[in-house]
Amino acid sequence: MTTNANNHDTHLAGPVLVLGTGLLGASIGLGLRARGIEVLLSDPSPSAQAVAQDIGAGRILPPGGDAAPQLVVVASPPDVTARVVSTALRQYPDAVVVDIASVKVSVMAELRRDASLTDADLARYVGTHPMAGREKSGPVAARGELFTSMPWVLCPSELSAPAAVKTARELAIDLGALVSRMSAEEHDESVALISHLPQVMSSLLASRLQDTPAHALSLSGQGLRDVTRIAASDPSLWVQILGANAPRLVKHLYGVREDLNRLINTLEHPEADGARLDLAQLMSEGNAGQARIPGKHGGPPQSFAWLTVLVDDRPGQIARLLTEIGEEGINLEDLRLDHSAGQDVGMVEISVVPGKRQQLVDYLSTHGWKVLQ
Amino acid sequence: MTTNANNHDTHLAGPVLVLGTGLLGASIGLGLRARGIEVLLSDPSPSAQAVAQDIGAGRILPPGGDAAPQLVVVASPPDVTARVVSTALRQYPDAVVVDIASVKVSVMAELRRDASLTDADLARYVGTHPMAGREKSGPVAARGELFTSMPWVLCPSELSAPAAVKTARELAIDLGALVSRMSAEEHDESVALISHLPQVMSSLLASRLQDTPAHALSLSGQGLRDVTRIAASDPSLWVQILGANAPRLVKHLYGVREDLNRLINTLEHPEADGARLDLAQLMSEGNAGQARIPGKHGGPPQSFAWLTVLVDDRPGQIARLLTEIGEEGINLEDLRLDHSAGQDVGMVEISVVPGKRQQLVDYLSTHGWKVLQ
């Protein structure tokens, strides 16, 4: 394992105090503990902090104890993040304080308005955002490797001291994340478009399915499943995120509304002059935007070649397939299973680098697999 | 292979004439040929029909030849489907004629308006819709197994003769599809919601990414990729589909617009009384709609349990993992790969029936895999 904790040099000295032991806070605790760093835990919910301690994410901060953390990680809900950061900066005057809320401008604005904080306090604060999560929440769902290979954005302000930024970076690196840096404004603009807008569009679509007849839903395909997957996300968290980034998100929603109105107008008069052209334009603009999304490896979008193999839907078949692919020395880039109601056969869609595709097709075909090119 | 052609009893006698040799028409030809049924091909594009013949989808209909097909499959673009059906009904007075366009009401309406057709002609016509496709188009992308395990909806009219419906059903069954039956109205209402609306929402979202700065796109995650995947679809085909189903699609777009206006209003005043509640309602409605989508096996939605395993990103690792899962006799329900830019480690998300989850976690952990629960 390349992420084996024992081969991993740690950067933080610790102890690290984690305030808030939900999914992310408890995962940070687990990840740091796996690297031998001392972690203290605190949560307003006694049961949440007890669970976090029980799963090995650290030990509960003793009440009234004189902890002297090197770093305080504020992992509270976005709504209360600024308040918790402010308290931590005053309570631990030697510690660096970072938060991990998914919106950054509103937290910093609230801290600036906070008369109890000096510029010297704010020099020890760095806003950050680890872009990781799960569909489940709470400390029970926590895992130390949650941040492995995921982006972790640092958003220092002009008040942040270089040493504080260095400590924030070490936290992200020790947890195996990919660190990037941008201003709070750039961050919030970015996530409005690549995270908050997709969430809203998925929810708006899924909402339409509430009264759909069963015979219609029985025709659901992978397209519908993909577009609506994130509509299953936690409403209470998203209320806070959308509320805090409202001004940036709403700009994109104006754009969507304009396109939607144009589309509705076209569909109300589908035989009108130019209707076809309007529809083609909408679809082509979607093509153009979609093509700009980077691939999973951060490489050029859509750079892999796909093929499909039929397999029996029983234990070991996919393993046998992948074993043979591995024996041919070909690395799998992505894989998707597709099998439908009541059928004994599944389709495995496999992507490889384009130069390997024909080799793999030939190899699998000669080994008795049914390859659908 | 349960779908092995040699074990498959065919129902159609043939010959079958396929009019239109794009992706779907050529795939139908390939699938029928694999079952030993005689297939004749015709396409307005000489090169398209030549490619279809070359890949083994059938032989080109000889010009002026007196073909006597049992069945004519109209696989033309939606725009010209009714015209081609009408010609076929008159040209082959003993044949059943089916079309496979993804909208059904407009085709039937155009046929009813066609003064050259009698009720006796229309008794031989059955509208159908195989719900299969690929992101690629044209006969080069065709494959005989395209319809295996996919829904194929039959939409006979009240004029359709039982024998014609039987022939249409045999076509779908011979190609391995899952046959269902509904009226043209029910079909078009269904696909407006579960296919056309998702396409539009995905395209509207993707369209917003056209001018996104690269630093924002670099934060793209699986959520954005999933929601925008189908925005890569073929504009020229979708222009015809959306145009033909405009009245049914637009009703759902009114609903989306209403929700969108409500959301914009809330986000313009995020501190107003009730703003939180409005946002929570939107998200919860999305949860409720998403939860109604059936699972891949057509079973209850969300009925599988997931776990995540870390693997090295090199050939054979995933195969080794799946081999061990197969050796434990546990059937995989779904699988998803996730690995990020420049990292050597990948995460494999695996779903199994919930009763098997703990057994699998224990088994993998004792065999040295890093399982993220």
XYZ file of C-alpha atoms in Angstrom:
746
model
C 0.000 0.000 0.000
C 1.501 3.320 -0.989
C -0.509 4.988 1.754
C 0.804 2.681 4.453
C 0.945 4.803 7.566
C 4.292 3.363 8.575
C 6.001 4.610 5.430
C 4.519 8.054 5.798
C 6.615 10.875 7.262
C 4.450 13.090 9.400
C 4.857 16.852 9.542
C 2.646 17.953 12.415
C 4.089 17.687 15.929
C 0.738 17.766 17.741
C -1.207 17.636 19.864
C -4.126 18.499 17.592
C -7.449 19.485 19.128
C -10.472 18.630 16.957
C -13.605 20.609 17.794
C -16.617 18.818 16.350
C -16.568 15.052 15.937
C -18.989 14.453 13.078
C -17.928 12.592 9.948
C -15.111 14.991 9.031
C -13.788 15.766 12.522
C -13.705 12.117 13.535
C -12.073 11.198 10.205
C -9.347 13.796 10.798
C -8.802 12.346 14.278
C -8.564 8.807 12.922
C -6.174 9.833 10.168
C -3.858 11.719 12.513
C -3.922 8.958 15.147
C -2.941 6.434 12.440
C 0.161 8.589 11.915
C 0.962 8.633 15.624
C -0.105 12.219 16.267
C -1.804 12.987 19.588
C -5.432 14.046 19.110
C -7.851 15.608 21.589
C -11.559 15.619 20.825
C -14.458 17.836 21.838
C -18.053 18.003 20.687
C -21.149 19.668 22.153
C -22.789 16.239 21.885
C -21.427 13.933 24.640
C -22.437 10.857 22.636
C -20.748 12.071 19.444
C -17.440 12.671 21.228
C -17.727 9.352 23.058
C -18.249 7.485 19.761
C -15.304 9.320 18.218
C -13.083 8.323 21.131
C -14.332 4.720 20.979
C -13.460 4.331 17.294
C -9.925 5.576 18.037
C -10.113 9.131 16.703
C -8.376 10.550 19.821
C -9.200 11.104 23.459
C -11.849 13.406 24.856
C -10.495 16.778 26.018
C -10.530 16.624 29.841
C -12.876 19.316 31.222
C -10.855 22.145 32.744
C -7.603 20.513 31.626
C -4.863 22.840 30.393
C -4.435 21.509 26.852
C -1.758 23.222 24.771
C -2.538 22.145 21.196
C -0.198 23.017 18.341
C -3.257 23.105 16.087
C -7.000 23.410 16.622
C -9.172 22.025 13.807
C -12.683 23.466 13.868
C -14.958 20.841 12.312
C -18.282 22.290 13.459
C -21.311 22.772 11.195
C -20.807 25.763 8.833
C -23.367 27.824 10.752
C -21.353 27.978 13.974
C -17.855 27.689 12.518
C -16.867 31.367 12.922
C -18.053 31.434 16.525
C -16.082 28.298 17.398
C -12.971 29.616 15.602
C -13.206 32.888 17.536
C -13.467 31.115 20.884
C -10.559 28.804 20.002
C -8.295 31.689 18.955
C -8.845 33.360 22.328
C -8.713 30.176 24.413
C -5.510 28.798 22.821
C -3.307 31.863 22.233
C -0.346 29.785 21.021
C -2.228 27.517 18.643
C -2.869 27.745 14.925
C -6.608 27.458 14.249
C -8.042 26.131 10.982
C -11.614 25.431 10.018
C -12.860 23.032 7.353
C -16.241 24.536 6.451
C -17.201 24.228 2.781
C -17.758 28.002 2.461
C -14.972 30.428 3.273
C -15.924 34.085 2.667
C -18.753 34.195 5.230
C -16.582 32.660 7.968
C -13.802 35.209 7.433
C -16.296 38.086 7.239
C -17.820 37.078 10.560
C -14.361 36.812 12.146
C -13.423 40.292 10.896
C -16.578 41.719 12.461
C -15.713 40.022 15.763
C -14.504 42.840 18.082
C -13.006 40.341 20.524
C -10.320 39.341 17.983
C -7.147 41.266 17.142
C -5.150 41.099 13.895
C -2.595 39.092 15.865
C -5.288 36.515 16.634
C -6.334 36.352 12.975
C -2.680 35.807 11.986
C -3.046 32.362 13.574
C -6.196 31.488 11.580
C -6.329 29.781 8.166
C -9.578 28.859 6.443
C -9.425 25.509 4.614
C -11.757 23.158 2.767
C -11.085 19.445 2.378
C -13.209 18.321 -0.581
C -14.155 14.945 0.782
C -17.314 13.494 2.179
C -19.597 10.525 2.191
C -23.291 10.002 1.697
C -23.417 8.957 5.379
C -22.765 11.306 8.298
C -21.690 11.171 11.948
C -18.575 9.752 13.649
C -19.688 6.167 12.985
C -19.135 6.777 9.278
C -15.673 8.274 9.855
C -12.564 6.795 8.257
C -8.962 7.870 8.511
C -8.373 7.642 4.770
C -11.291 9.890 3.833
C -8.945 12.627 2.580
C -6.523 10.394 0.690
C -5.964 11.822 -2.787
C -8.789 14.333 -2.412
C -8.345 18.091 -2.985
C -7.824 20.197 0.172
C -7.974 23.918 -0.508
C -6.128 26.424 1.715
C -7.613 29.934 1.754
C -5.308 32.065 3.923
C -6.272 35.717 4.365
C -3.761 38.557 4.031
C -3.550 38.461 7.842
C -2.557 34.772 8.015
C 1.062 34.287 9.163
C 3.280 32.113 6.940
C 3.885 29.739 9.882
C 0.128 29.270 10.306
C -0.281 28.504 6.594
C 2.571 25.999 6.862
C 0.820 24.210 9.740
C -2.471 24.099 7.817
C -0.646 22.627 4.822
C 0.992 19.987 7.042
C -2.411 18.911 8.312
C -3.650 18.330 4.756
C -0.435 16.600 3.682
C -0.342 14.341 6.739
C -3.860 13.223 5.853
C -2.783 12.370 2.295
C -4.719 15.151 0.572
C -3.777 17.102 -2.555
C -3.192 20.682 -1.407
C -4.109 23.719 -3.452
C -4.350 27.377 -2.501
C -6.687 30.156 -3.533
C -8.360 33.187 -1.993
C -11.608 32.721 -0.056
C -13.409 34.568 -2.855
C -11.937 32.337 -5.564
C -12.814 29.277 -3.502
C -16.427 30.268 -2.930
C -16.864 31.231 -6.583
C -15.418 27.869 -7.610
C -17.547 25.690 -5.344
C -20.697 27.653 -6.199
C -20.262 26.380 -9.745
C -18.674 22.948 -9.422
C -20.375 21.773 -6.212
C -23.352 23.872 -5.092
C -24.969 24.343 -8.518
C -24.790 20.595 -9.377
C -26.339 19.833 -5.979
C -29.233 22.205 -6.639
C -29.831 20.940 -10.192
C -29.825 17.337 -9.002
C -32.281 18.159 -6.193
C -34.570 20.175 -8.490
C -34.729 17.230 -10.889
C -35.191 14.536 -8.235
C -37.954 16.597 -6.644
C -40.024 16.119 -9.851
C -40.009 12.348 -9.257
C -42.031 12.518 -6.053
C -45.334 11.665 -7.763
C -44.070 9.717 -10.765
C -46.120 6.569 -11.508
C -44.280 3.288 -10.904
C -44.572 2.222 -14.560
C -42.585 5.296 -15.542
C -39.928 4.754 -12.867
C -39.533 1.149 -14.026
C -37.970 2.539 -17.227
C -35.271 4.411 -15.248
C -31.816 4.046 -16.705
C -28.267 4.883 -15.718
C -28.674 8.466 -16.945
C -31.404 9.270 -14.426
C -29.526 7.473 -11.638
C -26.348 9.437 -12.317
C -27.994 12.839 -12.539
C -29.942 12.338 -9.286
C -27.362 10.502 -7.136
C -26.284 13.527 -5.080
C -29.920 14.506 -4.492
C -29.684 11.985 -1.624
C -27.405 14.378 0.321
C -28.082 15.614 3.880
C -30.551 18.549 3.796
C -29.473 20.130 7.110
C -25.854 20.458 5.997
C -26.786 21.770 2.565
C -29.145 24.384 3.966
C -26.154 25.913 5.735
C -23.853 25.655 2.726
C -26.331 27.115 0.230
C -27.328 29.863 2.647
C -23.720 30.864 3.298
C -22.782 30.972 -0.387
C -26.086 32.431 -1.584
C -24.772 35.501 -3.470
C -22.346 33.454 -5.580
C -24.737 30.586 -6.250
C -27.649 32.818 -7.180
C -25.680 34.380 -10.059
C -25.393 30.980 -11.716
C -29.067 30.294 -11.049
C -29.937 33.478 -12.953
C -28.019 32.012 -15.891
C -29.847 28.703 -15.581
C -33.196 30.513 -15.387
C -32.424 32.489 -18.521
C -31.558 29.309 -20.436
C -34.593 27.539 -18.975
C -36.923 30.334 -20.064
C -35.398 30.257 -23.530
C -35.920 26.491 -23.636
C -39.522 26.676 -22.387
C -40.291 29.321 -24.960
C -38.834 27.126 -27.700
C -40.742 24.038 -26.538
C -43.998 25.985 -26.375
C -43.602 26.705 -30.090
C -41.666 23.692 -31.379
C -42.707 24.339 -34.985
C -41.618 27.985 -34.972
C -38.762 29.248 -37.145
C -35.480 28.787 -35.329
C -36.867 26.358 -32.723
C -34.593 23.587 -33.945
C -31.610 25.871 -33.871
C -32.402 27.007 -30.316
C -32.614 23.410 -29.091
C -29.412 22.460 -30.904
C -27.661 25.422 -29.321
C -28.734 24.407 -25.817
C -27.533 20.848 -26.337
C -24.251 21.961 -27.917
C -23.535 24.348 -25.054
C -24.017 21.406 -22.707
C -21.568 19.370 -24.795
C -19.029 22.183 -24.638
C -19.284 22.633 -20.875
C -19.188 18.916 -20.144
C -16.075 18.466 -22.262
C -14.161 20.884 -20.015
C -14.452 18.743 -16.849
C -11.095 17.127 -16.083
C -10.861 13.325 -16.006
C -10.435 11.351 -12.798
C -6.665 11.490 -13.051
C -6.785 15.221 -13.631
C -5.706 14.561 -17.200
C -7.474 15.737 -20.311
C -11.213 15.002 -20.193
C -12.579 11.873 -21.886
C -9.129 10.522 -22.593
C -9.948 6.846 -22.038
C -11.299 4.213 -24.399
C -14.197 2.027 -23.305
C -15.215 -1.506 -24.067
C -17.984 -3.706 -22.706
C -17.780 -7.340 -21.683
C -20.738 -9.626 -20.910
C -20.424 -11.670 -17.713
C -22.657 -14.005 -15.751
C -24.115 -12.335 -12.677
C -22.601 -14.715 -10.111
C -19.676 -14.625 -7.661
C -16.191 -14.605 -9.090
C -16.979 -13.798 -12.717
C -15.844 -10.193 -12.619
C -12.804 -11.205 -10.623
C -11.909 -13.790 -13.265
C -12.273 -11.122 -15.947
C -10.115 -8.603 -14.118
C -7.533 -11.247 -13.270
C -7.094 -11.972 -16.951
C -6.862 -8.260 -17.734
C -4.205 -7.936 -15.023
C -2.311 -10.932 -16.425
C -2.120 -9.132 -19.760
C -0.514 -6.223 -17.869
C -3.196 -3.691 -18.751
C -4.202 -1.119 -16.135
C -7.882 -0.432 -15.650
C -8.785 3.267 -15.622
C -12.428 2.933 -14.745
C -15.071 0.268 -14.466
C -18.847 0.323 -14.415
C -21.277 -2.524 -13.810
C -24.675 -2.592 -15.437
C -27.179 -5.355 -14.919
C -30.909 -5.100 -15.109
C -34.012 -6.414 -13.443
C -34.321 -10.164 -13.296
C -31.446 -10.964 -15.622
C -28.582 -13.372 -15.058
C -26.168 -11.486 -17.207
C -24.333 -8.281 -16.493
C -22.319 -5.902 -18.561
C -18.951 -4.679 -17.348
C -17.815 -1.464 -18.960
C -14.068 -1.035 -18.759
C -11.941 1.935 -19.672
C -8.261 1.779 -20.545
C -5.815 4.149 -22.197
C -6.772 4.299 -25.877
C -3.541 2.676 -27.077
C -4.344 -0.492 -25.112
C -7.940 -0.927 -26.214
C -7.468 -3.091 -29.300
C -4.905 -5.278 -27.528
C -7.407 -5.883 -24.745
C -10.292 -6.593 -27.123
C -8.187 -9.165 -29.006
C -6.914 -10.738 -25.811
C -10.329 -11.070 -24.174
C -11.970 -12.339 -27.355
C -9.398 -15.092 -27.741
C -9.914 -16.006 -24.083
C -13.596 -16.705 -24.590
C -15.111 -13.454 -23.320
C -17.975 -11.862 -25.164
C -16.717 -8.357 -25.915
C -19.207 -5.804 -27.186
C -17.128 -3.271 -29.054
C -23.177 -17.383 -20.962
C -26.902 -17.284 -20.394
C -27.272 -15.194 -23.534
C -25.289 -17.583 -25.709
C -26.850 -17.286 -29.135
C -26.689 -21.012 -29.739
C -28.826 -21.789 -26.705
C -31.351 -19.158 -27.617
C -34.609 -20.195 -29.293
C -35.579 -17.607 -31.831
C -39.158 -16.537 -32.426
C -39.044 -14.482 -35.603
C -39.034 -16.358 -38.899
C -37.677 -13.489 -40.993
C -36.585 -12.071 -43.248
C -36.439 -8.771 -41.376
C -35.885 -5.562 -43.306
C -34.127 -2.835 -41.300
C -34.633 0.674 -42.678
C -31.961 2.955 -41.241
C -28.554 1.548 -40.346
C -27.335 3.903 -37.636
C -26.324 2.627 -34.199
C -29.704 1.093 -33.383
C -30.624 -0.281 -36.804
C -27.209 -1.865 -37.316
C -27.311 -3.282 -33.764
C -30.697 -4.864 -34.464
C -29.277 -6.366 -37.655
C -26.244 -7.744 -35.818
C -28.361 -9.181 -33.015
C -30.782 -10.905 -35.416
C -27.982 -12.238 -37.632
C -26.313 -13.729 -34.534
C -29.540 -15.693 -34.048
C -29.555 -16.892 -37.645
C -32.377 -14.654 -38.858
C -32.116 -13.256 -42.392
C -31.701 -9.468 -42.365
C -31.960 -6.986 -45.228
C -30.592 -3.474 -44.806
C -31.392 -0.127 -46.354
C -30.255 3.392 -45.566
C -30.420 6.662 -47.516
C -26.670 6.905 -46.912
C -24.829 4.439 -49.180
C -21.813 4.462 -46.880
C -23.868 3.796 -43.738
C -25.542 0.763 -45.304
C -22.228 -0.465 -46.685
C -20.618 -0.269 -43.229
C -23.598 -2.078 -41.691
C -23.274 -4.874 -44.258
C -19.509 -5.048 -43.739
C -19.826 -5.530 -39.977
C -22.286 -8.387 -40.541
C -25.578 -6.699 -39.749
C -27.271 -8.169 -42.843
C -27.129 -7.685 -46.604
C -28.077 -4.570 -48.516
C -31.580 -4.695 -49.997
C -31.084 -5.188 -53.755
C -32.495 -2.211 -55.682
C -35.734 -3.188 -57.393
C -35.619 -6.616 -55.737
C -38.940 -8.105 -54.677
C -38.218 -8.531 -50.947
C -41.024 -10.077 -48.894
C -40.062 -9.286 -45.310
C -42.033 -10.753 -42.396
C -41.141 -7.623 -40.441
C -39.904 -4.152 -41.331
C -38.037 -2.312 -38.548
C -37.964 1.435 -39.099
C -34.829 2.734 -37.405
C -34.732 6.176 -39.012
C -34.194 9.438 -37.130
C -37.364 10.423 -35.147
C -38.062 13.284 -37.553
C -38.682 11.084 -40.579
C -39.931 7.956 -38.811
C -43.640 8.395 -39.618
C -42.898 9.031 -43.289
C -40.731 5.915 -43.547
C -43.330 3.806 -41.690
C -46.047 5.002 -44.067
C -44.020 4.109 -47.144
C -43.125 0.710 -45.697
C -46.752 -0.136 -44.878
C -47.750 0.560 -48.482
C -44.696 -1.043 -50.092
C -44.843 -4.295 -48.083
C -48.562 -5.068 -47.703
C -47.940 -8.422 -45.990
C -45.341 -7.228 -43.483
C -45.638 -6.070 -39.896
C -43.974 -2.662 -39.501
C -42.492 -1.419 -36.211
C -40.550 1.721 -35.483
C -38.093 2.308 -32.642
C -38.237 6.092 -32.244
C -37.940 7.348 -28.655
C -41.186 9.324 -28.912
C -44.423 7.591 -29.816
C -47.439 9.943 -29.789
C -46.205 12.228 -32.577
C -45.387 9.298 -34.873
C -48.857 7.775 -34.446
C -50.545 11.179 -34.874
C -48.714 11.735 -38.152
C -49.687 8.247 -39.376
C -53.353 8.884 -38.544
C -53.270 12.103 -40.575
C -51.764 10.226 -43.524
C -54.584 9.893 -46.080
C -52.671 7.242 -48.013
C -53.047 4.747 -45.122
C -56.142 2.671 -44.297
C -57.061 1.218 -40.903
C -56.057 -2.152 -42.341
C -52.573 -0.755 -42.988
C -52.332 0.624 -39.449
C -53.356 -2.789 -38.051
C -49.919 -3.969 -39.202
C -48.054 -1.156 -37.384
C -46.769 -1.229 -33.796
C -44.808 1.630 -32.231
C -41.968 0.464 -29.965
C -39.070 1.960 -28.031
C -35.973 -0.019 -27.087
C -34.388 1.900 -24.191
C -30.801 1.308 -25.149
C -28.100 3.459 -26.595
C -24.495 4.431 -26.419
C -22.608 7.688 -26.208
C -21.265 6.900 -29.703
C -23.401 6.816 -32.827
C -23.373 5.284 -36.304
C -23.125 1.696 -37.522
C -19.454 1.441 -36.489
C -20.578 1.633 -32.843
C -23.263 -1.043 -33.317
C -23.287 -4.251 -31.288
C -25.643 -7.179 -31.365
C -26.023 -7.307 -27.591
C -27.014 -3.644 -27.225
C -30.550 -4.595 -26.136
C -29.647 -7.420 -23.755
C -31.491 -6.912 -20.462
C -32.654 -3.431 -21.450
C -36.318 -2.326 -21.368
C -38.149 -2.430 -24.716
C -41.552 -0.776 -24.568
C -44.349 -1.803 -26.945
C -46.991 0.872 -27.584
C -49.639 -0.716 -29.813
C -52.567 1.481 -30.839
C -56.172 0.299 -30.681
C -55.818 -0.446 -34.397
C -52.828 -2.774 -33.985
C -53.688 -6.413 -34.749
C -52.764 -8.988 -32.067
C -50.581 -10.823 -34.591
C -48.617 -7.619 -35.270
C -48.099 -7.035 -31.544
C -46.905 -10.638 -31.224
C -44.316 -10.092 -33.971
C -43.098 -6.863 -32.337
C -42.753 -8.703 -29.028
C -40.777 -11.497 -30.715
C -38.325 -8.952 -32.117
C -37.646 -7.582 -28.623
C -37.411 -11.042 -27.055
C -35.101 -12.374 -29.758
C -32.784 -9.464 -29.034
C -32.749 -10.291 -25.294
C -34.706 -7.231 -24.148
C -37.167 -6.936 -21.247
C -40.547 -6.261 -22.820
C -43.164 -3.999 -21.289
C -46.309 -2.514 -22.766
C -48.031 0.836 -22.320
C -50.012 3.297 -24.406
C -48.147 5.837 -26.531
C -49.383 8.569 -24.168
C -48.158 6.725 -21.064
C -44.820 6.102 -22.763
C -44.273 9.709 -23.789
C -45.324 10.969 -20.342
C -42.897 8.517 -18.742
C -39.861 9.323 -20.863
C -40.516 13.074 -20.577
C -39.832 12.682 -16.866
C -37.282 9.878 -16.588
C -35.262 10.537 -19.730
C -35.901 13.912 -21.390
C -36.016 16.040 -18.229
C -32.734 14.581 -16.848
C -31.119 15.245 -20.233
C -32.227 18.879 -20.166
C -31.151 19.440 -16.546
C -27.743 17.915 -17.229
C -27.279 20.084 -20.337
C -28.440 23.265 -18.551
C -25.894 22.604 -15.797
C -23.023 21.658 -18.097
C -23.674 24.747 -20.181
C -22.699 26.886 -17.154
C -19.194 25.378 -17.227
C -18.287 26.860 -20.590
C -16.374 29.793 -19.088
C -15.341 28.316 -15.737
C -11.721 29.095 -14.782
C -9.386 26.087 -14.770
C -8.620 26.444 -11.046
C -12.301 25.919 -10.297
C -12.614 22.927 -12.624
C -9.580 21.355 -10.941
C -11.757 20.890 -7.843
C -14.338 18.857 -9.791
C -15.491 15.749 -7.979
C -17.558 12.685 -8.768
C -20.793 14.581 -8.074
C -20.237 17.035 -10.925
C -19.069 14.249 -13.239
C -22.182 12.180 -12.551
C -24.660 15.024 -12.972
C -23.145 16.162 -16.281
C -22.275 12.809 -17.905
C -25.282 12.705 -20.245
C -24.711 16.325 -21.288
C -22.235 14.771 -23.753
C -25.129 13.310 -25.794
C -25.680 13.924 -29.529
C -27.402 17.303 -30.089
C -28.956 16.465 -33.459
C -30.775 13.406 -32.099
C -31.928 15.232 -28.961
C -33.268 18.186 -30.910
C -35.680 15.791 -32.621
C -36.626 13.991 -29.398
C -37.226 17.154 -27.362
C -39.129 18.778 -30.203
C -41.401 15.756 -30.671
C -42.203 15.442 -26.962
C -42.344 19.192 -26.270
C -45.852 19.415 -24.707
C -45.122 16.704 -22.109
C -41.609 17.900 -21.295
C -42.586 21.531 -20.935
C -45.073 20.725 -18.131
C -42.219 19.389 -16.019
C -40.078 22.398 -16.912
C -42.819 24.675 -15.552
C -42.494 22.769 -12.260
C -38.721 23.137 -12.295
C -39.043 26.855 -13.048
C -41.440 27.327 -10.155
C -39.040 25.591 -7.745
C -36.106 27.503 -9.216
C -37.851 30.853 -8.741
C -38.687 29.908 -5.161
C -35.038 28.962 -4.595
C -33.692 32.152 -6.185
C -36.051 34.217 -4.066
C -34.859 32.438 -0.932
C -31.178 32.843 -1.833
C -31.665 36.547 -2.580
C -32.801 36.957 1.036
C -30.922 34.220 2.902
C -31.438 35.920 6.288
C -35.220 36.271 5.879
C -37.682 34.433 8.110
C -38.367 31.025 6.669
C -35.382 31.026 4.293
C -33.822 28.053 6.087
C -37.078 26.164 5.977
C -37.488 26.839 2.241
C -34.011 25.512 1.513
C -34.555 22.457 3.716
C -37.809 21.751 1.902
C -36.150 21.873 -1.511
C -33.412 19.491 -0.400
C -35.860 17.122 1.299
C -38.073 16.984 -1.770
C -34.990 15.994 -3.741
C -34.259 13.258 -1.169
C -37.829 11.973 -1.482
C -37.814 11.876 -5.277
C -34.363 10.282 -5.497
C -35.374 7.538 -3.054
C -38.129 6.395 -5.433
C -35.777 5.425 -8.281
C -35.589 1.619 -8.498
C -32.228 -0.098 -8.017
C -30.305 -1.630 -10.877
C -31.947 -4.993 -10.315
C -35.373 -3.375 -10.317
C -35.542 -4.142 -6.594
C -36.256 -1.661 -3.834
C -34.127 1.486 -4.182
C -30.910 1.850 -2.169
C -31.097 -1.711 -0.926
C -27.387 -2.478 -1.016
C -24.681 -1.902 1.566
C -21.443 -0.234 0.517
C -17.882 -0.525 1.680
C -14.665 0.990 0.396
C -11.314 -0.714 -0.086
C -7.996 1.003 -0.797
C -5.940 -0.537 -3.602
C -2.739 0.320 -5.409
C -3.387 1.834 -8.807
C -1.556 -0.831 -10.836
C -2.569 -3.821 -12.964
C -4.074 -6.795 -11.195
C -4.878 -5.224 -7.836
C -8.613 -4.903 -8.356
C -8.685 -8.376 -9.861
C -6.938 -9.769 -6.783
C -9.488 -8.025 -4.575
C -12.462 -9.318 -6.548
C -10.979 -12.797 -6.729
C -10.856 -12.929 -2.951
C -14.420 -11.628 -2.704
C -15.502 -14.336 -5.144
C -13.623 -16.990 -3.155
C -15.652 -15.981 -0.109
C -18.767 -16.657 -2.230
C -20.102 -13.115 -2.014
C -21.792 -11.615 -5.083
C -20.946 -8.080 -6.029
C -23.959 -5.863 -6.693
C -22.149 -2.790 -7.864
C -18.660 -1.404 -8.023
C -17.198 2.051 -8.474
C -13.594 3.119 -8.886
C -12.358 6.432 -7.586
C -8.822 7.641 -7.919
C -7.552 11.147 -8.165
C -4.965 13.197 -9.961
C -1.386 12.019 -9.633
C -1.974 9.466 -6.894
C -0.883 5.848 -6.805
C -3.778 4.685 -4.703
C -7.369 4.112 -5.689
C -10.538 3.493 -3.800
C -12.867 0.709 -4.843
C -16.415 1.120 -3.594
C -18.248 -2.168 -3.485
C -21.896 -2.863 -2.813
C -23.280 -6.165 -1.563
C -26.564 -7.254 -0.026
C -26.679 -5.778 3.477
C -26.590 -9.185 5.243
C -23.188 -9.918 3.680
C -21.502 -6.637 4.458
C -19.981 -7.418 7.857
C -18.816 -10.845 6.710
C -17.021 -9.199 3.802
C -15.454 -6.469 5.953
C -14.124 -9.077 8.386
C -12.872 -11.318 5.608
C -11.065 -8.569 3.703
C -9.564 -7.072 6.854
C -8.102 -10.414 7.904
C -6.698 -10.831 4.391
C -4.703 -7.628 4.631
C -6.937 -5.228 2.727
C -7.424 -1.727 3.991
C -11.194 -1.446 4.354
C -12.690 1.980 4.966
C -15.982 1.275 6.648
